[in-house]
Amino acid sequence: LEELEGLPGVSVGGFIEGYHELLGQSMFCLAPRGITPWTIHLYVAMLAGCIPIILSDDYEVPFQGIVDWPSFSLKWPMRSAGRELYAYLVSLDPALMAEMKRRVDENACWFNYYSSGACSPYRAVLRSLEERLKQRPTYVGQWWGPGGLPLPELT
């Protein structure tokens, strides 16, 4: 990522005074993996209103059955997160970027614990659990006989 330093419109590096204000003024925000594939940068980017660029090859985004991730984010291979990424981003159609930005704002409520109504992380977790429950195999019991016949009374 250091090779992006100094390119027009790019800020990469350590501590920046006014970091959150800078995020709020940015069109794209990088969300690199942390010490694990998961990263808080993704959620910070979304709540700041910038289009997240997920740089974590093994990370699986949450709420995939609810949130249309490709409509407002990019998941880019970490090995190409340099000038190739920059060239791709500057080549994007401004109308597409505006639509993605609108969709970020529309979907941020799924990650804002202060949001209420139908769009909140609490609702997303409940919906995800309901889907898992539907996929759960039927419990046939602790004991059974051939073909599901009950066992005789045992002592």
Tab-separated table of C-alpha atoms in Angstrom:
chain	number	residue	atom	x	y	z
A	1	LEU	CA	0.000	0.000	0.000
A	2	GLU	CA	2.961	2.302	0.534
A	3	GLU	CA	3.370	2.611	-3.255
A	4	LEU	CA	0.093	4.560	-3.285
A	5	GLU	CA	1.582	7.301	-1.085
A	6	GLY	CA	1.881	10.572	-2.962
A	7	LEU	CA	-0.615	9.733	-5.704
A	8	PRO	CA	-3.324	12.366	-6.256
A	9	GLY	CA	-6.198	12.029	-3.803
A	10	VAL	CA	-4.516	9.287	-1.744
A	11	SER	CA	-3.731	9.261	1.964
A	12	VAL	CA	-1.829	6.246	3.273
A	13	GLY	CA	0.171	5.966	6.428
A	14	GLY	CA	0.158	6.412	10.152
A	15	PHE	CA	-1.760	8.723	12.451
A	16	ILE	CA	-3.585	11.588	10.751
A	17	GLU	CA	-5.077	14.530	12.614
A	18	GLY	CA	-8.754	14.740	11.678
A	19	TYR	CA	-8.831	11.112	10.504
A	20	HIS	CA	-12.609	10.718	10.793
A	21	GLU	CA	-13.258	13.979	8.953
A	22	LEU	CA	-10.931	12.797	6.174
A	23	LEU	CA	-12.882	9.522	5.929
A	24	GLY	CA	-16.137	11.438	5.687
A	25	GLN	CA	-14.764	13.450	2.760
A	26	SER	CA	-13.379	10.405	0.931
A	27	MET	CA	-15.018	8.524	-1.929
A	28	PHE	CA	-13.132	5.257	-1.226
A	29	CYS	CA	-11.667	3.898	1.998
A	30	LEU	CA	-9.307	0.956	2.181
A	31	ALA	CA	-10.310	-1.777	4.613
A	32	PRO	CA	-7.202	-3.952	4.927
A	33	ARG	CA	-7.186	-7.082	7.022
A	34	GLY	CA	-5.921	-6.847	10.565
A	35	ILE	CA	-4.021	-9.580	12.377
A	36	THR	CA	-6.948	-11.776	11.314
A	37	PRO	CA	-9.003	-11.619	8.097
A	38	TRP	CA	-11.627	-9.560	9.987
A	39	THR	CA	-11.157	-5.793	10.121
A	40	ILE	CA	-12.964	-2.963	11.874
A	41	HIS	CA	-11.867	-0.635	9.050
A	42	LEU	CA	-14.730	-1.978	6.928
A	43	TYR	CA	-17.371	-0.782	9.371
A	44	VAL	CA	-15.617	2.506	10.080
A	45	ALA	CA	-15.539	3.164	6.325
A	46	MET	CA	-19.234	2.407	5.915
A	47	LEU	CA	-20.305	4.534	8.851
A	48	ALA	CA	-18.135	7.374	7.509
A	49	GLY	CA	-19.986	7.073	4.208
A	50	CYS	CA	-17.163	6.057	1.910
A	51	ILE	CA	-17.096	3.098	-0.453
A	52	PRO	CA	-15.134	0.317	1.254
A	53	ILE	CA	-12.353	-1.448	-0.625
A	54	ILE	CA	-11.995	-4.761	1.206
A	55	LEU	CA	-8.376	-5.941	1.163
A	56	SER	CA	-8.669	-9.243	2.962
A	57	ASP	CA	-8.585	-12.319	0.754
A	58	ASP	CA	-10.053	-14.696	3.349
A	59	TYR	CA	-12.691	-12.422	4.854
A	60	GLU	CA	-16.326	-13.336	4.302
A	61	VAL	CA	-18.594	-10.350	4.713
A	62	PRO	CA	-21.526	-10.698	7.116
A	63	PHE	CA	-25.234	-10.781	6.303
A	64	GLN	CA	-24.686	-11.919	2.699
A	65	GLY	CA	-28.315	-12.984	2.399
A	66	ILE	CA	-29.474	-9.517	3.445
A	67	VAL	CA	-26.847	-7.025	2.270
A	68	ASP	CA	-25.939	-6.680	-1.430
A	69	TRP	CA	-22.202	-6.113	-0.895
A	70	PRO	CA	-21.168	-5.793	-4.568
A	71	SER	CA	-23.597	-2.889	-4.985
A	72	PHE	CA	-21.563	-0.612	-2.694
A	73	SER	CA	-18.126	-2.136	-2.086
A	74	LEU	CA	-15.179	-3.756	-3.827
A	75	LYS	CA	-13.292	-6.832	-2.656
A	76	TRP	CA	-9.844	-6.580	-4.171
A	77	PRO	CA	-6.982	-9.149	-4.064
A	78	MET	CA	-4.370	-8.103	-1.516
A	79	ARG	CA	-1.510	-8.957	-3.886
A	80	SER	CA	-2.739	-6.265	-6.316
A	81	ALA	CA	-3.499	-3.523	-3.796
A	82	GLY	CA	-1.160	-0.969	-5.291
A	83	ARG	CA	-1.064	0.945	-8.541
A	84	GLU	CA	-3.399	-1.588	-10.213
A	85	LEU	CA	-6.089	-0.785	-7.658
A	86	TYR	CA	-5.498	2.949	-8.033
A	87	ALA	CA	-5.754	2.746	-11.841
A	88	TYR	CA	-8.982	0.770	-11.539
A	89	LEU	CA	-10.560	3.228	-9.121
A	90	VAL	CA	-9.721	6.330	-11.162
A	91	SER	CA	-11.176	4.629	-14.260
A	92	LEU	CA	-14.608	4.092	-12.688
A	93	ASP	CA	-17.544	6.024	-14.094
A	94	PRO	CA	-18.526	8.896	-11.752
A	95	ALA	CA	-22.211	7.920	-12.076
A	96	LEU	CA	-21.381	4.395	-10.866
A	97	MET	CA	-19.392	5.800	-7.948
A	98	ALA	CA	-22.296	8.100	-7.006
A	99	GLU	CA	-24.677	5.124	-7.031
A	100	MET	CA	-22.273	3.055	-4.929
A	101	LYS	CA	-21.955	5.938	-2.474
A	102	ARG	CA	-25.751	6.169	-2.252
A	103	ARG	CA	-25.907	2.429	-1.564
A	104	VAL	CA	-23.234	2.712	1.174
A	105	ASP	CA	-25.391	5.278	2.939
A	106	GLU	CA	-28.462	3.089	2.431
A	107	ASN	CA	-26.782	-0.026	3.899
A	108	ALA	CA	-24.793	1.534	6.751
A	109	CYS	CA	-27.785	1.010	9.055
A	110	TRP	CA	-27.064	-2.747	9.068
A	111	PHE	CA	-23.879	-1.948	11.017
A	112	ASN	CA	-25.037	0.995	13.141
A	113	TYR	CA	-26.073	-0.196	16.597
A	114	TYR	CA	-28.050	3.028	17.082
A	115	SER	CA	-30.255	2.441	14.033
A	116	SER	CA	-33.795	1.293	14.619
A	117	GLY	CA	-36.563	-0.127	12.501
A	118	ALA	CA	-36.220	-2.815	9.889
A	119	CYS	CA	-32.552	-2.043	9.155
A	120	SER	CA	-30.286	-2.685	12.140
A	121	PRO	CA	-27.545	-5.132	13.097
A	122	TYR	CA	-29.923	-6.705	15.616
A	123	ARG	CA	-32.474	-7.464	12.888
A	124	ALA	CA	-29.727	-8.770	10.601
A	125	VAL	CA	-28.465	-11.165	13.277
A	126	LEU	CA	-32.008	-12.384	13.981
A	127	ARG	CA	-32.684	-12.922	10.269
A	128	SER	CA	-29.382	-14.770	9.866
A	129	LEU	CA	-30.190	-17.020	12.822
A	130	GLU	CA	-33.664	-17.712	11.425
A	131	GLU	CA	-32.084	-18.787	8.137
A	132	ARG	CA	-29.657	-21.078	9.953
A	133	LEU	CA	-32.505	-22.604	11.912
A	134	LYS	CA	-34.302	-23.440	8.644
A	135	GLN	CA	-31.170	-25.216	7.396
A	136	ARG	CA	-30.709	-27.201	10.587
A	137	PRO	CA	-31.226	-30.921	10.108
A	138	THR	CA	-34.216	-32.529	11.785
A	139	TYR	CA	-33.385	-34.094	15.112
A	140	VAL	CA	-34.404	-37.739	15.045
A	141	GLY	CA	-33.930	-38.276	18.770
A	142	GLN	CA	-31.356	-40.012	20.876
A	143	TRP	CA	-32.581	-43.569	20.136
A	144	TRP	CA	-34.468	-45.131	17.246
A	145	GLY	CA	-35.163	-48.471	15.657
A	146	PRO	CA	-34.944	-49.566	11.994
A	147	GLY	CA	-36.814	-47.258	9.654
A	148	GLY	CA	-37.542	-44.869	12.517
A	149	LEU	CA	-39.665	-47.362	14.453
A	150	PRO	CA	-39.736	-46.727	18.168
A	151	LEU	CA	-37.738	-49.014	20.400
A	152	PRO	CA	-39.550	-51.298	22.800
A	153	GLU	CA	-39.785	-50.189	26.435
A	154	LEU	CA	-36.326	-50.709	27.850
A	155	THR	CA	-35.393	-51.026	31.466
